Short mmCIF file of C-alpha atoms in Angstrom, two decimals:
data_model
loop_
_atom_site.label_atom_id
_atom_site.label_comp_id
_atom_site.label_asym_id
_atom_site.label_seq_id
_atom_site.Cartn_x
_atom_site.Cartn_y
_atom_site.Cartn_z
CA MET A 1148 12.24 15.91 5.28
CA PRO A 1149 9.81 14.71 2.61
CA THR A 1150 12.50 13.38 0.29
CA SER A 1151 14.34 11.50 3.03
CA ARG A 1152 11.13 10.10 4.46
CA ARG A 1153 10.08 8.90 1.03
CA THR A 1154 13.48 7.34 0.41
CA PHE A 1155 13.20 5.43 3.65
CA ALA A 1156 9.63 4.45 2.86
CA VAL A 1157 10.65 2.82 -0.36
CA ALA A 1158 13.43 0.91 1.36
CA ALA A 1159 11.18 -0.19 4.18
CA VAL A 1160 8.36 -1.39 1.99
CA ALA A 1161 10.54 -4.24 0.73
CA ALA A 1162 9.99 -5.82 4.13
CA LEU A 1163 6.24 -5.18 4.14
CA VAL A 1164 4.82 -8.63 3.60
CA LEU A 1165 1.50 -8.53 5.37
CA PRO A 1166 0.25 -11.81 6.84
CA LEU A 1167 -3.32 -10.74 6.20
CA SER A 1168 -4.95 -13.60 4.36
CA ALA A 1169 -7.02 -14.37 7.42
CA CYS A 1170 -7.97 -10.76 8.08
CA GLY A 1171 -9.95 -10.01 4.97
CA SER A 1172 -12.63 -7.51 5.71
CA GLY A 1173 -13.44 -8.91 9.10
CA GLY A 1174 -16.60 -10.58 10.29
CA ASP A 1175 -17.90 -7.79 12.49
CA GLY A 1176 -19.18 -5.59 9.71
CA GLY A 1177 -16.54 -3.04 10.62
CA SER A 1178 -15.25 -2.86 7.07
CA SER A 1179 -18.39 -1.31 5.61
CA THR A 1180 -17.70 1.78 3.49
CA ASP A 1181 -20.50 3.72 5.21
CA ALA A 1182 -18.91 6.69 6.96
CA SER A 1183 -22.12 8.64 7.51
CA GLY A 1184 -23.38 9.43 10.97
CA LYS A 1185 -22.40 11.64 13.87
CA VAL A 1186 -18.75 12.63 14.22
CA GLU A 1187 -18.02 11.38 17.72
CA GLY A 1188 -15.91 9.02 19.77
CA ASP A 1189 -12.21 8.31 20.40
CA ILE A 1190 -9.92 7.76 17.43
CA THR A 1191 -6.18 7.15 17.06
CA PHE A 1192 -4.09 9.09 14.53
CA GLN A 1193 -0.67 7.73 13.56
CA THR A 1194 2.05 9.78 11.86
CA TRP A 1195 5.46 8.84 10.58
CA ASN A 1196 8.44 10.49 12.27
CA LEU A 1197 6.84 13.92 12.66
CA ARG A 1198 6.63 14.55 16.42
CA ALA A 1199 10.21 15.75 16.89
CA ASN A 1200 9.86 18.72 14.55
CA PHE A 1201 6.13 19.40 14.44
CA LYS A 1202 4.75 18.62 17.90
CA ASP A 1203 3.15 22.05 18.39
CA TYR A 1204 1.59 22.03 14.93
CA PHE A 1205 -0.15 18.69 15.37
CA GLU A 1206 -1.23 19.31 18.96
CA GLY A 1207 -2.82 22.58 17.82
CA LEU A 1208 -4.47 20.87 14.86
CA ILE A 1209 -5.98 18.20 17.08
CA ALA A 1210 -7.19 20.75 19.63
CA ASP A 1211 -8.95 22.72 16.89
CA PHE A 1212 -10.61 19.56 15.54
CA GLU A 1213 -11.84 18.57 19.00
CA LYS A 1214 -13.19 22.07 19.48
CA LYS A 1215 -15.10 21.79 16.20
CA TYR A 1216 -16.38 18.33 17.16
CA PRO A 1217 -16.73 18.40 20.98
CA ASP A 1218 -17.76 14.74 21.19
CA THR A 1219 -14.47 13.51 19.74
CA HIS A 1220 -11.07 12.76 21.19
CA VAL A 1221 -7.99 12.19 19.03
CA LYS A 1222 -5.04 10.22 20.39
CA TRP A 1223 -1.90 11.03 18.41
CA VAL A 1224 0.86 8.43 18.11
CA ASP A 1225 4.03 9.03 16.11
CA GLN A 1226 6.18 6.13 14.96
CA PRO A 1227 9.91 6.40 14.16
CA GLY A 1228 10.99 6.19 10.53
CA GLU A 1229 12.95 3.00 11.10
CA GLY A 1230 10.68 -0.03 11.10
CA TYR A 1231 7.55 1.92 10.14
CA ALA A 1232 6.46 -0.61 7.51
CA ASP A 1233 7.00 -3.48 9.97
CA LYS A 1234 4.92 -1.65 12.58
CA ILE A 1235 2.02 -1.24 10.14
CA SER A 1236 2.33 -4.91 9.18
CA ALA A 1237 2.21 -6.04 12.82
CA ASP A 1238 -0.75 -3.78 13.66
CA ALA A 1239 -2.65 -4.94 10.58
CA ALA A 1240 -2.09 -8.61 11.41
CA GLY A 1241 -2.98 -8.06 15.07
CA GLY A 1242 -6.12 -6.03 14.46
CA THR A 1243 -4.63 -2.97 16.17
CA LEU A 1244 -4.26 -0.68 13.17
CA PRO A 1245 -5.01 2.96 14.16
CA ASP A 1246 -8.12 4.68 12.80
CA VAL A 1247 -6.14 7.16 10.67
CA VAL A 1248 -2.69 6.18 9.36
CA ASN A 1249 0.01 8.20 7.58
CA VAL A 1250 0.96 6.16 4.48
CA SER A 1251 2.64 6.39 1.10
CA PRO A 1252 0.97 4.68 -1.89
CA ASP A 1253 3.30 1.67 -1.72
CA LEU A 1254 2.41 1.15 1.94
CA VAL A 1255 -1.35 1.40 1.38
CA ALA A 1256 -1.43 -1.17 -1.45
CA PRO A 1257 -1.18 -4.35 0.68
CA LEU A 1258 -3.62 -2.88 3.22
CA ALA A 1259 -6.17 -2.16 0.48
CA LYS A 1260 -5.74 -5.68 -0.90
CA ALA A 1261 -6.43 -7.07 2.57
CA GLY A 1262 -9.62 -5.04 2.96
CA LEU A 1263 -8.14 -2.83 5.68
CA ALA A 1264 -8.06 0.51 3.83
CA LEU A 1265 -11.35 2.35 3.46
CA ASP A 1266 -12.43 3.04 -0.13
CA LEU A 1267 -12.79 6.83 -0.12
CA ASP A 1268 -14.50 6.89 -3.50
CA LYS A 1269 -17.45 5.23 -1.76
CA ALA A 1270 -17.09 6.62 1.76
CA ALA A 1271 -15.94 10.20 1.05
CA GLY A 1272 -16.25 10.74 -2.69
CA GLN A 1273 -17.74 14.19 -2.12
CA TYR A 1274 -14.27 15.46 -1.21
CA GLU A 1275 -12.47 14.31 -4.39
CA LYS A 1276 -12.92 17.64 -6.17
CA GLU A 1277 -11.00 19.41 -3.39
CA TYR A 1278 -7.73 17.75 -4.42
CA LEU A 1279 -5.48 17.80 -7.47
CA GLU A 1280 -6.55 15.07 -9.86
CA GLY A 1281 -3.13 13.41 -9.93
CA ALA A 1282 -2.87 13.46 -6.14
CA TRP A 1283 -6.27 11.84 -5.56
CA ALA A 1284 -5.43 9.16 -8.15
CA SER A 1285 -2.09 8.35 -6.51
CA HIS A 1286 -3.67 6.07 -3.89
CA ARG A 1287 -5.54 3.92 -6.39
CA ILE A 1288 -4.38 0.32 -6.68
CA PRO A 1289 -4.07 -1.41 -10.09
CA GLY A 1290 -6.61 -4.18 -10.41
CA MET A 1291 -8.86 -2.70 -7.72
CA ASP A 1292 -11.66 -0.16 -7.83
CA GLY A 1293 -11.46 2.74 -5.39
CA THR A 1294 -9.12 5.26 -3.79
CA TYR A 1295 -7.58 4.26 -0.49
CA ALA A 1296 -6.12 7.37 1.17
CA PHE A 1297 -6.64 11.12 1.28
CA PRO A 1298 -3.72 12.78 -0.51
CA TRP A 1299 -1.73 14.83 1.96
CA TYR A 1300 1.49 16.57 1.04
CA LEU A 1301 3.40 16.39 -2.22
CA ASN A 1302 6.99 16.86 -3.24
CA THR A 1303 8.96 17.08 -6.44
CA GLY A 1304 12.29 18.52 -7.43
CA PRO A 1305 13.46 20.77 -10.22
CA LEU A 1306 16.40 19.97 -12.47
CA PHE A 1307 19.56 22.09 -12.23
CA TYR A 1308 21.82 22.65 -15.21
CA ASN A 1309 25.16 24.36 -15.72
CA LYS A 1310 24.60 27.22 -18.18
CA SER A 1311 28.30 27.71 -18.90
CA LEU A 1312 28.71 24.07 -20.00
CA PHE A 1313 25.74 24.43 -22.35
CA GLU A 1314 27.15 27.65 -23.77
CA LYS A 1315 30.60 26.14 -24.37
CA ALA A 1316 28.96 23.35 -26.38
CA GLY A 1317 27.16 25.87 -28.58
CA LEU A 1318 23.77 25.31 -26.93
CA ASP A 1319 21.41 28.08 -25.84
CA PRO A 1320 21.77 28.28 -22.03
CA GLU A 1321 18.37 29.95 -21.77
CA GLN A 1322 16.60 27.11 -23.62
CA PRO A 1323 17.38 23.93 -21.68
CA PRO A 1324 16.15 20.56 -22.98
CA ARG A 1325 12.69 19.61 -21.74
CA THR A 1326 12.01 16.23 -23.36
CA TYR A 1327 14.13 13.09 -23.34
CA ASP A 1328 14.91 13.39 -27.05
CA GLU A 1329 16.07 16.97 -26.53
CA VAL A 1330 18.28 16.03 -23.57
CA PHE A 1331 19.77 13.09 -25.47
CA ASP A 1332 20.66 15.35 -28.41
CA ALA A 1333 22.15 18.01 -26.11
CA ALA A 1334 24.11 15.37 -24.18
CA LEU A 1335 25.75 14.00 -27.32
CA LYS A 1336 26.76 17.52 -28.40
CA ILE A 1337 28.27 18.33 -25.00
CA ALA A 1338 30.20 15.03 -24.94
CA ASP A 1339 31.46 15.63 -28.47
CA LYS A 1340 32.58 19.21 -27.77
CA THR A 1341 34.41 18.18 -24.60
CA ASP A 1342 35.89 14.91 -25.94
CA GLY A 1343 33.89 12.97 -23.36
CA GLU A 1344 35.13 15.02 -20.41
CA VAL A 1345 31.65 16.32 -19.51
CA ALA A 1346 28.62 14.05 -19.18
CA THR A 1347 25.13 15.52 -19.15
CA LEU A 1348 23.44 12.85 -17.02
CA ALA A 1349 24.85 11.00 -14.02
CA ASN A 1350 22.21 8.34 -13.37
CA VAL A 1351 20.88 5.27 -15.18
CA PRO A 1352 17.16 5.27 -16.06
CA THR A 1353 14.75 4.34 -13.26
CA ILE A 1354 11.13 3.23 -13.43
CA GLU A 1355 10.13 6.93 -13.16
CA ASP A 1356 12.18 7.68 -16.28
CA PHE A 1357 10.31 5.03 -18.23
CA GLY A 1358 7.06 6.58 -17.00
CA ARG A 1359 8.08 10.12 -17.94
CA TYR A 1360 9.17 8.86 -21.37
CA GLY A 1361 5.63 7.61 -21.96
CA VAL A 1362 6.25 3.89 -21.51
CA PRO A 1363 3.29 1.87 -20.15
CA LEU A 1364 4.60 0.48 -16.88
CA MET A 1365 1.90 -2.13 -16.09
CA ASN A 1366 -1.14 -3.65 -17.74
CA LYS A 1367 -4.50 -2.14 -16.77
CA GLU A 1368 -5.33 -5.03 -14.49
CA GLY A 1369 -2.19 -4.46 -12.43
CA THR A 1370 -1.21 -8.12 -12.86
CA ALA A 1371 1.94 -7.73 -14.99
CA PHE A 1372 4.60 -5.18 -15.92
CA ALA A 1373 4.81 -3.78 -19.44
CA PHE A 1374 7.88 -1.50 -19.58
CA ASN A 1375 9.61 -3.84 -22.06
CA ASP A 1376 7.48 -2.57 -24.95
CA ALA A 1377 9.01 -0.93 -28.03
CA LYS A 1378 9.07 2.52 -26.39
CA GLY A 1379 10.84 1.17 -23.31
CA VAL A 1380 13.44 -0.54 -25.47
CA GLN A 1381 13.90 2.71 -27.39
CA LEU A 1382 14.59 4.62 -24.16
CA LEU A 1383 17.20 2.14 -22.97
CA ALA A 1384 18.82 2.07 -26.41
CA ARG A 1385 19.24 5.86 -26.27
CA TYR A 1386 20.82 5.59 -22.81
CA LYS A 1387 23.21 2.98 -24.23
CA GLU A 1388 24.12 5.46 -26.97
CA LEU A 1389 24.86 8.10 -24.32
CA TYR A 1390 26.88 5.66 -22.23
CA ASP A 1391 29.07 4.72 -25.20
CA ALA A 1392 29.68 8.41 -26.00
CA LYS A 1393 30.41 9.27 -22.33
CA ALA A 1394 27.39 11.60 -22.43
CA LEU A 1395 26.12 9.44 -19.55
CA ASP A 1396 28.69 9.45 -16.77
CA PRO A 1397 30.85 6.28 -16.87
CA GLN A 1398 30.20 5.79 -13.14
CA ALA A 1399 26.41 6.04 -13.51
CA LEU A 1400 26.06 2.29 -12.86
CA THR A 1401 27.12 2.77 -9.25
CA ALA A 1402 26.04 6.38 -8.74
CA THR A 1403 24.33 7.60 -5.60
CA PRO A 1404 22.57 10.97 -5.17
CA GLU A 1405 25.65 12.13 -3.23
CA SER A 1406 28.16 11.06 -5.88
CA SER A 1407 26.04 12.58 -8.67
CA GLY A 1408 25.81 15.81 -6.72
CA LYS A 1409 29.60 15.98 -6.38
CA LYS A 1410 30.05 15.45 -10.12
CA PHE A 1411 27.67 18.31 -10.83
CA LEU A 1412 29.42 20.50 -8.28
CA THR A 1413 32.79 20.04 -10.02
CA GLY A 1414 31.47 20.58 -13.55
CA ALA A 1415 31.87 16.95 -14.65
CA VAL A 1416 28.11 16.64 -15.15
CA ALA A 1417 25.90 19.24 -16.83
CA MET A 1418 22.46 18.41 -15.34
CA ASN A 1419 21.33 17.06 -11.98
CA PRO A 1420 18.11 16.97 -9.90
CA GLY A 1421 18.11 18.82 -6.60
CA SER A 1422 16.44 21.11 -4.08
CA ALA A 1423 16.78 24.53 -2.49
CA LEU A 1424 19.30 23.05 -0.06
CA ASP A 1425 21.58 22.31 -3.02
CA LEU A 1426 21.47 25.94 -4.15
CA ALA A 1427 22.78 27.05 -0.78
CA ASN A 1428 25.51 24.43 -1.07
CA PHE A 1429 26.50 25.63 -4.55
CA LYS A 1430 26.68 29.21 -3.31
CA LYS A 1431 29.09 28.20 -0.55
CA GLN A 1432 31.21 25.51 -2.23
CA ALA A 1433 31.07 26.38 -5.94
CA PRO A 1434 30.35 30.09 -6.46
CA ASN A 1435 31.17 29.88 -10.17
CA LEU A 1436 28.58 27.15 -10.63
CA TYR A 1437 26.07 29.11 -8.54
CA GLU A 1438 26.46 32.13 -10.82
CA ASN A 1439 25.77 29.94 -13.86
CA ILE A 1440 23.01 27.77 -12.44
CA GLY A 1441 19.85 27.18 -14.47
CA ILE A 1442 16.63 25.77 -13.05
CA THR A 1443 14.16 23.84 -15.18
CA ASP A 1444 11.50 21.14 -14.78
CA GLN A 1445 12.26 17.44 -14.66
CA ILE A 1446 12.77 15.98 -18.12
CA THR A 1447 9.52 14.48 -19.43
CA SER A 1448 8.15 13.46 -22.80
CA THR A 1449 4.59 13.19 -21.45
CA GLY A 1450 4.22 16.80 -20.28
CA HIS A 1451 3.79 15.62 -16.69
CA VAL A 1452 6.58 15.54 -14.09
CA ASN A 1453 6.85 12.95 -11.33
CA MET A 1454 5.42 13.66 -7.88
CA TYR A 1455 5.99 11.99 -4.55
CA VAL A 1456 2.92 11.90 -2.32
CA MET A 1457 2.05 11.10 1.27
CA GLY A 1458 -1.48 10.25 2.32
CA LEU A 1459 -3.81 9.56 5.24
CA MET A 1460 -5.58 6.20 5.16
CA VAL A 1461 -8.73 5.45 7.14
CA ASN A 1462 -8.91 1.99 8.69
CA ALA A 1463 -11.82 0.16 7.05
CA GLN A 1464 -12.46 -1.68 10.33
CA SER A 1465 -12.58 1.46 12.46
CA GLN A 1466 -15.56 1.55 14.79
CA ARG A 1467 -15.57 5.36 14.51
CA LYS A 1468 -15.50 5.81 10.76
CA PRO A 1469 -17.43 9.12 10.66
CA ALA A 1470 -14.90 10.67 13.05
CA ALA A 1471 -11.92 9.05 11.32
CA VAL A 1472 -12.99 10.29 7.87
CA ALA A 1473 -13.78 13.74 9.23
CA PHE A 1474 -10.37 14.00 10.88
CA ALA A 1475 -8.41 12.70 7.87
CA HIS A 1476 -10.23 15.24 5.69
CA TYR A 1477 -9.62 18.02 8.25
CA VAL A 1478 -5.86 17.39 8.33
CA THR A 1479 -5.67 17.35 4.53
CA ASP A 1480 -8.04 20.21 3.68
CA ALA A 1481 -6.71 23.27 1.88
CA ALA A 1482 -6.30 25.51 4.92
CA HIS A 1483 -4.40 22.97 7.01
CA GLN A 1484 -2.20 21.77 4.15
CA MET A 1485 -1.23 25.37 3.46
CA SER A 1486 -0.33 26.02 7.09
CA PHE A 1487 1.79 22.85 7.16
CA ALA A 1488 3.53 23.75 3.87
CA LYS A 1489 4.70 27.02 5.43
CA GLN A 1490 6.46 25.09 8.17
CA VAL A 1491 8.36 22.64 5.98
CA ALA A 1492 9.39 22.42 2.31
CA ILE A 1493 6.43 20.42 1.02
CA PHE A 1494 3.50 21.24 -1.26
CA PRO A 1495 -0.27 20.97 -0.73
CA SER A 1496 -2.25 18.41 -2.73
CA THR A 1497 -5.41 20.52 -2.65
CA ALA A 1498 -6.83 22.11 -5.80
CA GLY A 1499 -6.01 25.81 -6.13
CA SER A 1500 -3.49 25.90 -3.27
CA LEU A 1501 -0.51 26.09 -5.62
CA ASP A 1502 -1.91 29.37 -7.02
CA ASP A 1503 -1.30 31.05 -3.67
CA PRO A 1504 1.34 33.83 -3.89
CA TYR A 1505 3.50 31.75 -1.51
CA PHE A 1506 4.01 29.33 -4.42
CA THR A 1507 3.95 31.78 -7.33
CA LYS A 1508 5.93 34.88 -6.33
CA GLU A 1509 9.69 35.00 -5.96
CA ASP A 1510 11.38 37.33 -3.48
CA GLY A 1511 14.94 36.92 -4.75
CA THR A 1512 15.90 34.10 -2.37
CA ASP A 1513 17.07 30.65 -3.45
CA GLU A 1514 14.29 29.06 -1.40
CA THR A 1515 11.47 30.78 -3.28
CA ARG A 1516 13.23 30.34 -6.61
CA VAL A 1517 13.07 26.56 -6.30
CA ARG A 1518 9.67 26.54 -4.56
CA VAL A 1519 8.00 28.47 -7.37
CA ALA A 1520 9.57 26.27 -10.05
CA ALA A 1521 8.51 23.05 -8.30
CA ALA A 1522 4.98 24.25 -7.47
CA LYS A 1523 4.31 25.17 -11.07
CA SER A 1524 5.22 21.68 -12.28
CA LEU A 1525 3.17 19.94 -9.57
CA LYS A 1526 -0.20 21.16 -10.83
CA THR A 1527 -0.26 18.43 -13.47
CA ALA A 1528 2.24 16.00 -11.93
CA VAL A 1529 1.79 12.24 -11.80
CA ASN A 1530 3.06 9.62 -9.36
CA TYR A 1531 4.80 7.43 -11.94
CA THR A 1532 6.19 4.84 -9.54
CA PRO A 1533 3.73 1.91 -9.63
CA VAL A 1534 2.35 1.36 -6.14
CA LEU A 1535 3.19 -2.34 -6.55
CA PHE A 1536 6.83 -1.72 -7.55
CA SER A 1537 8.96 -2.93 -4.64
CA GLU A 1538 12.57 -2.23 -3.71
CA GLN A 1539 13.52 -5.71 -4.94
CA MET A 1540 11.97 -4.87 -8.31
CA LYS A 1541 14.01 -1.67 -8.51
CA THR A 1542 17.16 -3.70 -7.93
CA GLU A 1543 16.21 -6.17 -10.67
CA LEU A 1544 15.60 -3.34 -13.14
CA ARG A 1545 18.84 -1.59 -12.24
CA ASN A 1546 20.87 -4.78 -12.66
CA GLU A 1547 19.42 -5.53 -16.09
CA VAL A 1548 19.86 -1.91 -17.23
CA ALA A 1549 23.52 -2.10 -16.20
CA LYS A 1550 24.04 -5.23 -18.33
CA ALA A 1551 22.52 -3.49 -21.35
CA LEU A 1552 24.66 -0.38 -20.94
CA GLN A 1553 27.79 -2.53 -20.67
CA GLY A 1554 26.84 -4.39 -23.85
CA LYS A 1555 26.37 -7.74 -22.09
CA GLN A 1556 22.86 -8.01 -23.50
CA SER A 1557 20.61 -6.00 -25.81
CA PRO A 1558 18.18 -3.41 -24.42
CA LYS A 1559 15.30 -5.71 -25.43
CA GLU A 1560 16.81 -8.70 -23.62
CA ALA A 1561 17.51 -6.57 -20.55
CA LEU A 1562 13.96 -5.27 -20.26
CA ASP A 1563 12.43 -8.67 -21.01
CA ASN A 1564 14.50 -10.14 -18.18
CA ALA A 1565 13.60 -7.26 -15.83
CA VAL A 1566 9.88 -7.62 -16.54
CA LYS A 1567 10.08 -11.39 -16.03
CA ALA A 1568 11.81 -10.92 -12.64
CA CYS A 1569 9.39 -8.18 -11.54
CA ASP A 1570 6.36 -10.25 -12.58
CA ARG A 1571 7.68 -13.14 -10.50
CA LEU A 1572 8.07 -10.87 -7.47
CA LEU A 1573 4.60 -9.44 -8.11
CA GLN A 1574 3.07 -12.91 -7.96
CA GLN A 1575 4.85 -13.51 -4.66
CA GLN A 1576 3.25 -10.32 -3.29
CA GLY A 1577 -0.22 -11.44 -4.27
#
């Protein structure tokens, strides 16, 4: 669920152009950051495509909150995945935004800019220490002070590799590459040993790859992109080297997660990201691969893997801010995140939760094998995708990367053009 919801979120946010210039922070004083006072009153809590599978969980959660705070009443509304960004946009423009809203960082950015997302650093800063540092920071907006949502659940994925392909190329199957330079070197060796029959990677570099390589993605003000610096050019030049040697799959320019997965399944690709669901698939469809499967962290040259994060935003214009903040914190506290994580394959964003035996001890099953590997990497993970990086910007970057790999322009020209296009789209957002 988390991966598919995030994928849809990113697609939907391209349409999220909030007509909020007239909204600002409102003239009724409702946008004050003061959330002190008695926890009471009626509030509305909006989730994103969760009722079908987790109705009992959320109804129980709300009942327990209302029992703890007898003067409150929480109305739960759940919106379908399709059109979620448009629904938030319409509610924001119409002044009907719920008190507590399930968001991803890219969805909260325009709301924060419009003065509709409560700054939790000011209103609820006492809770910051309860969350992982990277998770709390994930809902900060470049160019703005503050944090604009409680971090809720996290997700990440390990990297699978085919031990037998590494061994055949003379590489140690028990010591997989961990940095980009190591994976590039291994990829060239595998391509050389197999005369280009086996690629190591199946996908072109994305904005997350540039982040994990250590490339600065934006300036500190959040007003311009910066991934065309020397380090960014170096990364793309290495990918071009792989592409020419067939160490990067020749069909990477048009690859989808499904097509990459099939290549890995058939032994045409040596490494591929995945989840516990993939392990079950390997066991059924490719038993030889399953017997030779290796699990390692995402490739990173920064020491920090990429995380995907969902959050709960408090409406800055809520008339019941004490209750809204209290409820958003209640849903995302350590105990409730842990109980939710045991119902679905997600990870808590609360400090210390990933040390629970549920996330540290294997029991021999594929599910725990992947869960333990992912949880370990999440403790210091970072959300590399800039909150201002839209779907249109991803397309621009992908198109320019493709031209560089095909030799139609240099890596420097490609990234300069991508940054120019993304900066233009950024100005249109603002």
